[in-house]
Coordinates of C-alpha atoms in Angstrom, one line a residue:
M1171 CA 0.0 0.0 0.0
D1172 CA 1.4 3.4 -0.9
F1173 CA -0.2 4.8 2.2
I1174 CA 1.9 2.6 4.5
S1175 CA 5.2 2.8 2.5
K1176 CA 4.9 6.6 2.1
N1177 CA 4.4 7.2 5.9
I1178 CA 7.2 4.8 6.9
S1179 CA 9.7 6.9 4.8
L1180 CA 8.4 10.2 6.1
I1181 CA 8.2 9.1 9.8
V1182 CA 11.0 6.9 10.9
S1183 CA 13.9 9.3 10.5
P1184 CA 12.2 12.5 12.0
F1185 CA 10.6 10.4 14.7
I1186 CA 14.0 9.3 16.1
K1187 CA 15.0 13.0 16.4
R1188 CA 11.9 14.2 18.5
R1189 CA 12.0 15.2 22.1
R1190 CA 9.0 12.9 23.1
L1191 CA 10.9 9.8 22.1
Q1192 CA 14.0 11.3 24.0
N1193 CA 11.9 11.5 27.2
I1194 CA 10.9 7.7 26.8
V1195 CA 14.3 6.7 26.0
L1196 CA 16.1 8.5 28.7
G1197 CA 13.6 7.3 31.3
A1198 CA 14.1 3.6 30.0
I1199 CA 17.9 4.1 30.5
D1200 CA 17.4 5.5 34.1
V1201 CA 15.3 2.4 34.9
M1202 CA 18.0 0.1 33.4
A1203 CA 20.7 1.9 35.3
I1204 CA 18.9 1.5 38.6
T1205 CA 18.0 -2.1 37.9
L1206 CA 21.6 -2.9 36.9
A1207 CA 22.8 -1.5 40.1
F1208 CA 20.3 -3.4 42.2
Q1209 CA 21.3 -6.7 40.4
V1210 CA 25.1 -6.1 40.7
A1211 CA 24.7 -5.2 44.4
Y1212 CA 22.6 -8.3 44.9
Y1213 CA 25.1 -10.5 43.1
L1214 CA 28.1 -9.1 45.1
E1215 CA 26.5 -9.7 48.5
Y1216 CA 24.2 -12.8 47.7
Y1217 CA 25.8 -14.7 44.8
W1218 CA 25.9 -17.8 46.9
I1219 CA 22.1 -17.8 47.4
D1220 CA 20.9 -16.9 43.9
R1221 CA 22.5 -14.9 41.1
I1222 CA 19.2 -13.1 40.0
F1223 CA 17.3 -11.0 42.5
I1224 CA 14.0 -11.4 41.0
N1225 CA 14.0 -15.1 42.1
E1226 CA 13.9 -13.8 45.7
K1227 CA 10.4 -12.5 46.7
N1228 CA 11.5 -10.0 49.4
F1229 CA 14.2 -8.5 47.1
L1230 CA 11.8 -8.2 44.2
I1231 CA 9.3 -6.3 46.5
L1232 CA 12.1 -4.0 47.7
Y1233 CA 13.1 -3.3 44.1
L1234 CA 9.7 -2.6 43.1
F1235 CA 9.5 0.1 45.9
V1236 CA 12.9 1.5 45.4
L1237 CA 12.7 1.9 41.5
P1238 CA 9.8 4.4 41.3
F1239 CA 11.0 6.2 44.4
W1240 CA 14.4 6.9 43.1
L1241 CA 12.9 7.9 39.7
S1242 CA 10.6 10.3 41.4
I1243 CA 13.5 11.9 43.3
L1244 CA 15.3 12.4 40.1
Y1245 CA 12.4 13.9 38.3
F1246 CA 11.2 16.2 41.2
T1247 CA 14.8 17.5 41.6
K1248 CA 14.8 18.1 37.9
V1249 CA 18.1 16.1 37.5
T1250 CA 16.6 14.1 34.5
E1251 CA 16.1 17.2 32.5
I1252 CA 18.6 17.8 29.6
P1253 CA 19.4 21.5 30.1
R1254 CA 21.3 23.2 27.4
T1255 CA 24.0 24.4 29.7
K1256 CA 25.1 22.6 32.8
R1257 CA 28.7 21.9 34.1
N1258 CA 29.6 18.3 34.8
R1259 CA 30.5 18.9 38.4
V1260 CA 27.0 20.3 39.0
L1261 CA 25.5 17.1 37.4
L1262 CA 27.8 15.0 39.6
F1263 CA 26.6 16.8 42.7
E1264 CA 23.0 16.5 41.8
Y1265 CA 23.1 12.6 41.2
F1266 CA 25.2 12.3 44.4
Q1267 CA 22.6 14.2 46.3
S1268 CA 19.9 11.9 44.9
A1269 CA 21.9 8.8 46.0
L1270 CA 22.3 10.2 49.5
I1271 CA 18.5 10.7 49.8
I1272 CA 17.7 7.1 48.6
G1273 CA 20.5 5.7 50.9
G1274 CA 19.1 7.6 53.8
V1275 CA 15.6 6.4 53.1
L1276 CA 16.7 2.8 52.8
L1277 CA 18.5 3.0 56.1
V1278 CA 15.5 4.5 57.9
I1279 CA 13.4 1.7 56.4
Y1280 CA 15.9 -0.8 57.5
F1281 CA 16.0 0.2 61.1
I1282 CA 12.1 1.0 61.5
F1283 CA 10.9 -2.2 60.0
K1284 CA 13.9 -4.2 61.5
M1285 CA 14.8 -5.7 58.0
S1286 CA 17.5 -7.9 59.4
W1287 CA 17.3 -10.2 56.2
I1288 CA 18.9 -7.4 54.2
S1289 CA 22.7 -6.8 54.5
R1290 CA 23.7 -3.2 55.2
L1291 CA 26.5 -3.8 53.0
F1292 CA 23.9 -4.5 50.1
L1293 CA 22.3 -1.1 50.7
I1294 CA 25.7 0.6 50.5
Y1295 CA 26.7 -1.2 47.3
F1296 CA 23.2 -0.5 45.7
T1297 CA 23.3 3.2 46.6
L1298 CA 26.9 3.6 45.5
L1299 CA 26.4 1.7 42.2
G1300 CA 23.2 3.5 41.5
F1301 CA 24.9 6.9 41.7
I1302 CA 27.8 5.6 39.5
F1303 CA 25.6 4.1 36.8
L1304 CA 23.1 6.9 36.7
F1305 CA 25.8 9.6 36.5
C1306 CA 27.7 7.7 33.8
V1307 CA 24.7 7.2 31.4
R1308 CA 23.7 10.8 31.9
F1309 CA 27.1 12.1 31.3
V1310 CA 27.3 10.2 27.9
E1311 CA 23.7 11.4 27.2
Y1312 CA 24.9 15.0 27.6
K1313 CA 27.7 14.4 25.3
I1314 CA 25.4 13.0 22.6
F1315 CA 22.9 15.9 22.9
R1316 CA 25.8 18.5 22.8
A1317 CA 27.0 16.9 19.6
Y1318 CA 23.5 16.8 18.2
R1319 CA 23.0 20.5 18.9
A1320 CA 26.4 21.5 17.6
K1321 CA 25.2 20.1 14.2
G1322 CA 22.3 22.5 14.1
Y1323 CA 19.6 20.4 15.5
N1324 CA 17.1 21.0 18.4
Y1325 CA 17.9 24.8 18.5
V1326 CA 16.1 27.8 20.0
N1327 CA 15.7 31.0 18.1
I1328 CA 16.5 33.9 20.2
V1329 CA 16.6 37.7 20.1
I1330 CA 19.0 39.4 22.5
I1331 CA 18.5 42.8 23.8
A1332 CA 22.0 43.9 24.7
D1333 CA 24.6 46.6 25.7
D1334 CA 28.5 46.6 25.9
S1335 CA 28.3 44.5 29.1
S1336 CA 26.5 41.6 27.1
L1337 CA 29.4 41.0 24.7
A1338 CA 30.9 38.2 26.8
F1339 CA 27.6 36.5 27.0
I1340 CA 27.0 36.7 23.2
D1341 CA 30.5 35.4 22.7
S1342 CA 29.7 32.3 24.8
L1343 CA 26.5 31.6 22.8
M1344 CA 28.3 31.9 19.5
I1345 CA 31.2 29.7 20.7
Y1346 CA 29.3 27.0 22.5
K1347 CA 27.2 25.7 19.6
E1348 CA 26.2 22.6 21.5
W1349 CA 24.0 24.8 23.8
G1350 CA 21.6 25.0 20.9
Y1351 CA 20.9 28.8 20.9
R1352 CA 20.7 30.3 17.5
I1353 CA 20.9 34.1 17.7
F1354 CA 18.3 35.4 15.2
A1355 CA 18.9 39.2 16.0
I1356 CA 20.6 41.4 18.5
V1357 CA 18.8 44.7 19.5
T1358 CA 21.6 47.0 20.6
G1359 CA 23.4 50.3 20.4
S1360 CA 26.8 48.9 21.4
K1361 CA 29.5 49.8 18.9
Q1362 CA 31.6 46.7 20.1
I1363 CA 28.8 44.3 19.4
I1364 CA 27.9 45.9 16.0
E1365 CA 31.5 45.8 14.7
K1366 CA 32.0 42.2 15.9
Y1367 CA 28.8 40.6 14.8
E1368 CA 27.1 42.7 12.1
K1369 CA 28.2 40.3 9.4
E1370 CA 27.0 37.2 11.2
V1371 CA 23.8 38.3 13.0
I1372 CA 20.8 40.9 12.2
I1373 CA 21.7 43.9 14.3
L1374 CA 18.8 46.2 15.1
P1375 CA 19.0 49.6 16.6
E1376 CA 17.9 50.2 20.2
E1377 CA 14.8 52.0 19.2
F1378 CA 13.5 48.8 17.6
V1379 CA 12.7 47.5 21.1
K1380 CA 9.5 49.4 21.0
V1381 CA 8.3 47.6 17.9
L1382 CA 9.8 44.1 18.7
N1383 CA 6.5 42.6 18.3
D1384 CA 6.6 43.3 14.6
L1385 CA 9.6 41.1 14.2
M1386 CA 8.1 38.3 16.4
E1387 CA 5.0 38.4 14.2
V1388 CA 6.8 37.6 10.9
D1389 CA 9.7 35.5 12.0
I1390 CA 10.2 32.4 14.2
V1391 CA 11.2 33.7 17.6
D1392 CA 11.2 31.2 20.7
E1393 CA 12.7 33.5 23.2
V1394 CA 13.8 37.0 24.0
L1395 CA 16.7 37.6 26.4
Y1396 CA 17.2 41.0 28.1
V1397 CA 21.0 41.0 29.1
K1398 CA 21.6 44.7 29.7
A1399 CA 23.6 45.6 32.8
K1400 CA 21.0 48.4 33.6
V1401 CA 17.4 47.4 33.4
V1402 CA 15.1 50.0 31.8
S1403 CA 11.7 49.2 33.6
S1404 CA 9.4 50.7 31.0
E1405 CA 11.5 49.0 28.2
V1406 CA 11.2 45.5 30.0
R1407 CA 7.4 46.0 30.6
N1408 CA 6.9 46.7 26.9
V1409 CA 8.9 43.6 25.8
I1410 CA 7.1 41.4 28.4
R1411 CA 3.7 42.6 27.2
S1412 CA 4.7 41.8 23.5
C1413 CA 6.0 38.4 24.5
E1414 CA 2.9 37.5 26.5
E1415 CA 0.8 38.5 23.7
L1416 CA 2.5 36.3 21.3
G1417 CA 3.3 33.4 23.6
V1418 CA 7.1 33.9 23.4
V1419 CA 9.4 33.2 26.4
F1420 CA 11.1 36.3 27.9
R1421 CA 14.2 36.0 30.1
L1422 CA 15.6 38.8 32.1
K1423 CA 19.1 38.6 33.3
Y1424 CA 19.5 39.4 37.1
D1425 CA 22.2 39.2 39.8
D1426 CA 20.2 39.6 42.9
K1427 CA 20.3 36.2 44.6
E1428 CA 17.3 37.2 46.9
L1429 CA 15.1 38.4 44.1
N1430 CA 11.9 36.3 43.8
L1431 CA 8.9 36.9 41.7
S1432 CA 5.8 34.7 41.8
N1433 CA 5.2 35.0 38.1
A1434 CA 8.8 34.2 37.0
V1435 CA 10.9 31.0 36.9
K1436 CA 14.6 31.1 37.7
T1437 CA 16.7 29.6 35.0
N1438 CA 20.3 29.6 33.9
I1439 CA 22.1 29.9 30.6
G1440 CA 25.8 29.3 31.0
D1441 CA 26.9 31.2 34.2
K1442 CA 24.2 33.8 33.8
K1443 CA 21.0 33.8 36.0
F1444 CA 17.7 34.6 34.2
L1445 CA 14.1 35.2 35.3
S1446 CA 11.9 33.6 32.8
F1447 CA 8.4 34.9 32.1
I1448 CA 6.3 32.2 30.4
N1449 CA 2.8 32.8 29.3
I1450 CA 2.2 29.3 28.1
P1451 CA 1.9 25.9 29.9
H1452 CA 5.3 25.2 31.4
N1453 CA 4.8 22.5 34.2
P1454 CA 7.7 20.2 33.2
Y1455 CA 6.2 17.1 34.7
A1456 CA 2.7 17.5 33.3
L1457 CA 4.1 18.4 29.9
M1458 CA 6.3 15.3 30.1
L1459 CA 3.2 13.2 30.7
K1460 CA 1.4 14.9 27.9
N1461 CA 4.3 14.1 25.6
I1462 CA 4.4 10.3 26.7
T1463 CA 0.6 10.2 26.4
D1464 CA 0.8 11.6 22.8
I1465 CA 3.3 9.0 21.7
T1466 CA 1.8 6.1 23.3
V1467 CA -1.8 6.8 22.4
S1468 CA -1.1 7.8 18.9
L1469 CA 1.0 4.6 18.3
F1470 CA -1.7 2.5 19.9
M1471 CA -4.4 4.0 17.9
I1472 CA -2.5 3.4 14.7
V1473 CA -2.0 -0.2 15.5
L1474 CA -5.7 -0.6 16.6
L1475 CA -7.1 1.3 13.7
S1476 CA -4.8 -0.1 11.0
P1477 CA -7.8 -2.2 9.5
V1478 CA -9.8 0.9 9.3
L1479 CA -6.9 3.0 7.8
I1480 CA -6.3 0.2 5.1
T1481 CA -10.2 0.0 4.4
I1482 CA -10.4 3.8 4.0
S1483 CA -7.4 3.9 1.8
L1484 CA -9.0 1.3 -0.5
M1485 CA -12.3 3.1 -0.6
I1486 CA -10.7 6.4 -1.6
K1487 CA -8.6 4.8 -4.3
I1488 CA -11.7 3.1 -5.8
A1489 CA -14.0 6.1 -5.5
S1490 CA -11.9 8.7 -7.4
P1491 CA -8.5 8.8 -9.2
G1492 CA -5.6 10.4 -7.3
P1493 CA -3.5 9.8 -4.2
I1494 CA -5.0 8.4 -0.9
L1495 CA -3.4 11.1 1.2
F1496 CA -3.7 14.7 0.9
T1497 CA -0.6 16.5 2.1
Q1498 CA -0.8 20.2 2.9
K1499 CA 1.7 22.8 4.3
R1500 CA 0.5 24.0 7.8
V1501 CA 1.9 26.2 10.5
G1502 CA 3.0 24.7 13.7
L1503 CA 4.8 25.8 16.9
R1504 CA 5.8 29.4 16.7
G1505 CA 5.4 29.6 12.9
R1506 CA 7.3 26.5 11.9
H1507 CA 6.0 24.9 8.7
F1508 CA 5.3 21.2 8.4
N1509 CA 3.4 18.9 6.1
L1510 CA 0.0 17.8 7.5
Y1511 CA -1.4 14.5 6.4
K1512 CA -5.2 13.9 5.7
F1513 CA -7.2 11.4 3.8
R1514 CA -8.1 13.0 0.5
T1515 CA -11.7 14.1 0.6
M1516 CA -11.8 16.2 -2.4
V1517 CA -11.2 15.8 -6.2
V1518 CA -7.5 16.0 -7.4
D1519 CA -7.7 19.7 -8.7
A1520 CA -9.6 21.1 -5.7
E1521 CA -7.1 23.9 -4.9
K1522 CA -7.4 25.3 -8.4
M1523 CA -11.3 25.3 -8.1
K1524 CA -11.0 27.2 -4.7
K1525 CA -10.5 30.5 -6.4
D1526 CA -13.8 30.2 -8.3
L1527 CA -15.7 29.4 -5.0
E1528 CA -14.3 32.0 -2.6
S1529 CA -17.4 34.2 -3.1
E1530 CA -19.4 31.4 -1.5
N1531 CA -17.4 31.1 1.7
E1532 CA -19.8 30.6 4.6
V1533 CA -17.3 31.5 7.5
D1534 CA -15.8 34.8 8.5
G1535 CA -12.1 35.5 9.0
P1536 CA -9.3 34.0 6.9
V1537 CA -10.8 30.4 7.0
F1538 CA -12.4 28.9 4.0
K1539 CA -15.5 26.5 4.3
I1540 CA -18.6 25.7 2.3
K1541 CA -21.2 23.4 3.7
D1542 CA -22.0 21.7 0.4
D1543 CA -18.6 22.0 -1.2
P1544 CA -18.8 20.6 -4.7
R1545 CA -15.2 19.6 -4.6
V1546 CA -15.9 17.0 -1.9
T1547 CA -16.2 13.3 -3.1
N1548 CA -18.9 11.1 -1.8
I1549 CA -16.6 9.1 0.4
G1550 CA -15.0 12.4 1.4
K1551 CA -18.4 13.6 2.8
F1552 CA -18.6 10.6 5.1
L1553 CA -15.0 11.0 6.2
R1554 CA -15.5 14.7 7.0
K1555 CA -18.8 14.0 8.8
T1556 CA -17.1 11.5 11.1
G1557 CA -13.7 13.2 11.4
L1558 CA -12.1 10.1 10.0
D1559 CA -10.3 12.1 7.4
E1560 CA -8.0 13.4 10.2
L1561 CA -6.6 9.9 11.2
P1562 CA -3.4 10.3 9.2
Q1563 CA -2.4 13.1 11.6
L1564 CA -1.5 10.4 14.1
F1565 CA 1.7 10.1 12.1
N1566 CA 2.2 13.9 12.5
I1567 CA 1.9 13.3 16.2
L1568 CA 4.5 10.6 16.2
K1569 CA 6.9 13.0 14.2
G1570 CA 6.6 15.5 16.9
E1571 CA 4.9 18.1 14.8
M1572 CA 1.5 17.9 16.6
S1573 CA -0.1 16.8 19.8
L1574 CA -3.3 14.8 20.3
I1575 CA -4.9 18.0 21.9
G1576 CA -4.2 21.5 20.9
P1577 CA -5.3 24.4 18.5
R1578 CA -5.9 23.2 15.0
P1579 CA -2.9 23.9 12.6
P1580 CA -3.6 26.8 10.3
L1581 CA -2.6 27.4 6.7
P1582 CA 0.3 29.9 6.1
S1583 CA -2.2 32.2 4.2
E1584 CA -4.5 32.3 7.2
T1585 CA -1.9 33.2 9.7
Q1586 CA -0.8 36.1 7.5
Q1587 CA -4.3 37.6 8.2
Y1588 CA -4.2 37.0 12.0
K1589 CA -4.6 39.9 14.3
R1590 CA -1.6 40.2 16.8
W1591 CA -3.5 38.7 19.8
Q1592 CA -4.4 35.7 17.6
L1593 CA -0.8 34.7 17.0
R1594 CA -0.5 33.4 20.6
R1595 CA -2.3 30.3 19.5
L1596 CA 0.8 29.3 17.8
S1597 CA 2.7 29.3 21.0
I1598 CA 2.1 25.6 21.7
K1599 CA 2.0 22.6 19.4
P1600 CA -1.1 22.3 17.2
G1601 CA -3.4 19.3 17.9
L1602 CA -5.6 16.7 16.4
S1603 CA -8.5 18.0 18.3
C1604 CA -9.4 21.1 20.4
F1605 CA -12.4 23.0 21.9
W1606 CA -13.6 24.0 18.5
Q1607 CA -13.5 20.5 17.1
I1608 CA -15.8 19.1 19.7
Q1609 CA -18.6 21.7 19.2
P1610 CA -21.6 20.3 17.5
D1611 CA -22.2 23.5 15.6
R1612 CA -18.5 24.3 15.1
N1613 CA -18.9 25.4 11.5
S1614 CA -21.2 28.2 12.6
I1615 CA -18.8 29.5 15.2
K1616 CA -17.4 33.0 14.3
F1617 CA -13.7 33.1 13.6
E1618 CA -12.8 35.3 16.6
Q1619 CA -14.8 33.2 19.0
W1620 CA -12.8 30.2 17.6
M1621 CA -9.4 32.1 18.3
E1622 CA -10.7 32.9 21.9
M1623 CA -11.5 29.3 22.5
D1624 CA -8.0 28.3 21.6
L1625 CA -6.4 30.9 23.9
A1626 CA -8.7 29.8 26.6
Y1627 CA -7.3 26.2 26.2
I1628 CA -3.8 27.5 26.4
D1629 CA -4.5 29.6 29.4
N1630 CA -6.4 26.8 31.4
W1631 CA -4.4 23.9 30.1
S1632 CA -4.2 20.8 32.3
L1633 CA -4.0 17.0 31.7
R1634 CA -7.6 16.7 32.9
L1635 CA -8.7 19.2 30.3
D1636 CA -6.9 17.2 27.6
L1637 CA -8.6 14.0 28.8
V1638 CA -12.1 15.7 28.7
I1639 CA -11.5 17.0 25.0
F1640 CA -10.2 13.5 24.0
I1641 CA -13.3 11.7 25.4
K1642 CA -15.7 14.4 23.7
T1643 CA -13.7 14.0 20.4
I1644 CA -14.4 10.3 20.4
R1645 CA -18.1 11.1 21.1
T1646 CA -18.2 13.6 18.3
V1647 CA -16.9 10.9 15.8
F1648 CA -19.5 8.4 16.8
M1649 CA -22.3 11.1 16.7
R1650 CA -21.1 12.2 13.3
S1651 CA -21.5 15.9 14.3
G1652 CA -18.7 17.2 12.0
L1653 CA -19.2 18.9 8.7

């Protein structure tokens, strides 16, 4: 089937490079490191009883308790994150700290429950080996990711607002390519910076800060870094307002160790401290679960629905000449373009016919929809009514371009007509379903109301909300309440 072969070639390579797969792989490696430490410690102390710990019930129960507990310590202390800049000695200390915690907890349990059947030497072996194995695998992982970023992958587009004091920081970003920061533009009046980097980076005058949002509207900007020695309050407020409006992360360099703001997150880039103002969902643990859910559910659904996918493919092929899949350029996270997959529901030359039908558009705003679109095939009407035409986007989710739940990905021509406040819907990954998708009368909803629903989703995001939308999406498919 050309449907299957085409998607295998399109998916396998990009899929390996995506962060959601990264989270699963790194988590699996942590599990293996802890398991290996437990097994080696058991073998060193109890090899004369049995060589494998799972054959001993008490040790198996202890392992099943220790494994999730140690993983929880690692995650809640953020040791398992792969930051762009972190020194090896800091990494060493963090893992040593987690080992001390787990060792202390095991000793407390040992004495409270009087677990005399466990050797204290075994606990020491396990704690020490767990620390060594976890640190070693993460050290290797850091090396791999640094090399990966140095080649230009997994980068972050940034704009820097700088002065003379920022030169050393900019130098470090340019030298350490493995950090994965790509300087898109520098807003500055510093002659030193202009002379050194005007041939490599877009240099904008200081006055451009006032209209920075114009740049962020038309180009892909992930973060704005304010690294001036002297903070101009009015300037910072204007930039924060622009970033919040468009869902761009704003980072403010600070030196005051006692400074603490409830609406800012403390982060580091190199040896510089930043207060990060984030106007989009940023709970790392909830987002990690969302990523894992995306990949597992989409993969499960592809396997489960494979007979349906094959049947639909055959029906489309028989019903009308042309390809099974319709591939269309869409706009994803912060303006990044990607190819969206759908089952073809229209005749082959549908895009050419669109110009003649624009006067019949039944929705407002930049979106084009007609209730009885003459370009839609008979099988296409059924697929649209049930929403089954969207199923190939499960492969977009596996590639990391989309999520199960999120604002629907717009066309490039549509985003060009967005008002500034509407661009914030591009600040998170687009989804297979959203608030708008589950409305029974969705095609009669005004465009601005649609945009407001997407922003409401971003502002109120939670795993529970995603679950509610997912369940209602399934109900919508069965009730055939789509177009």
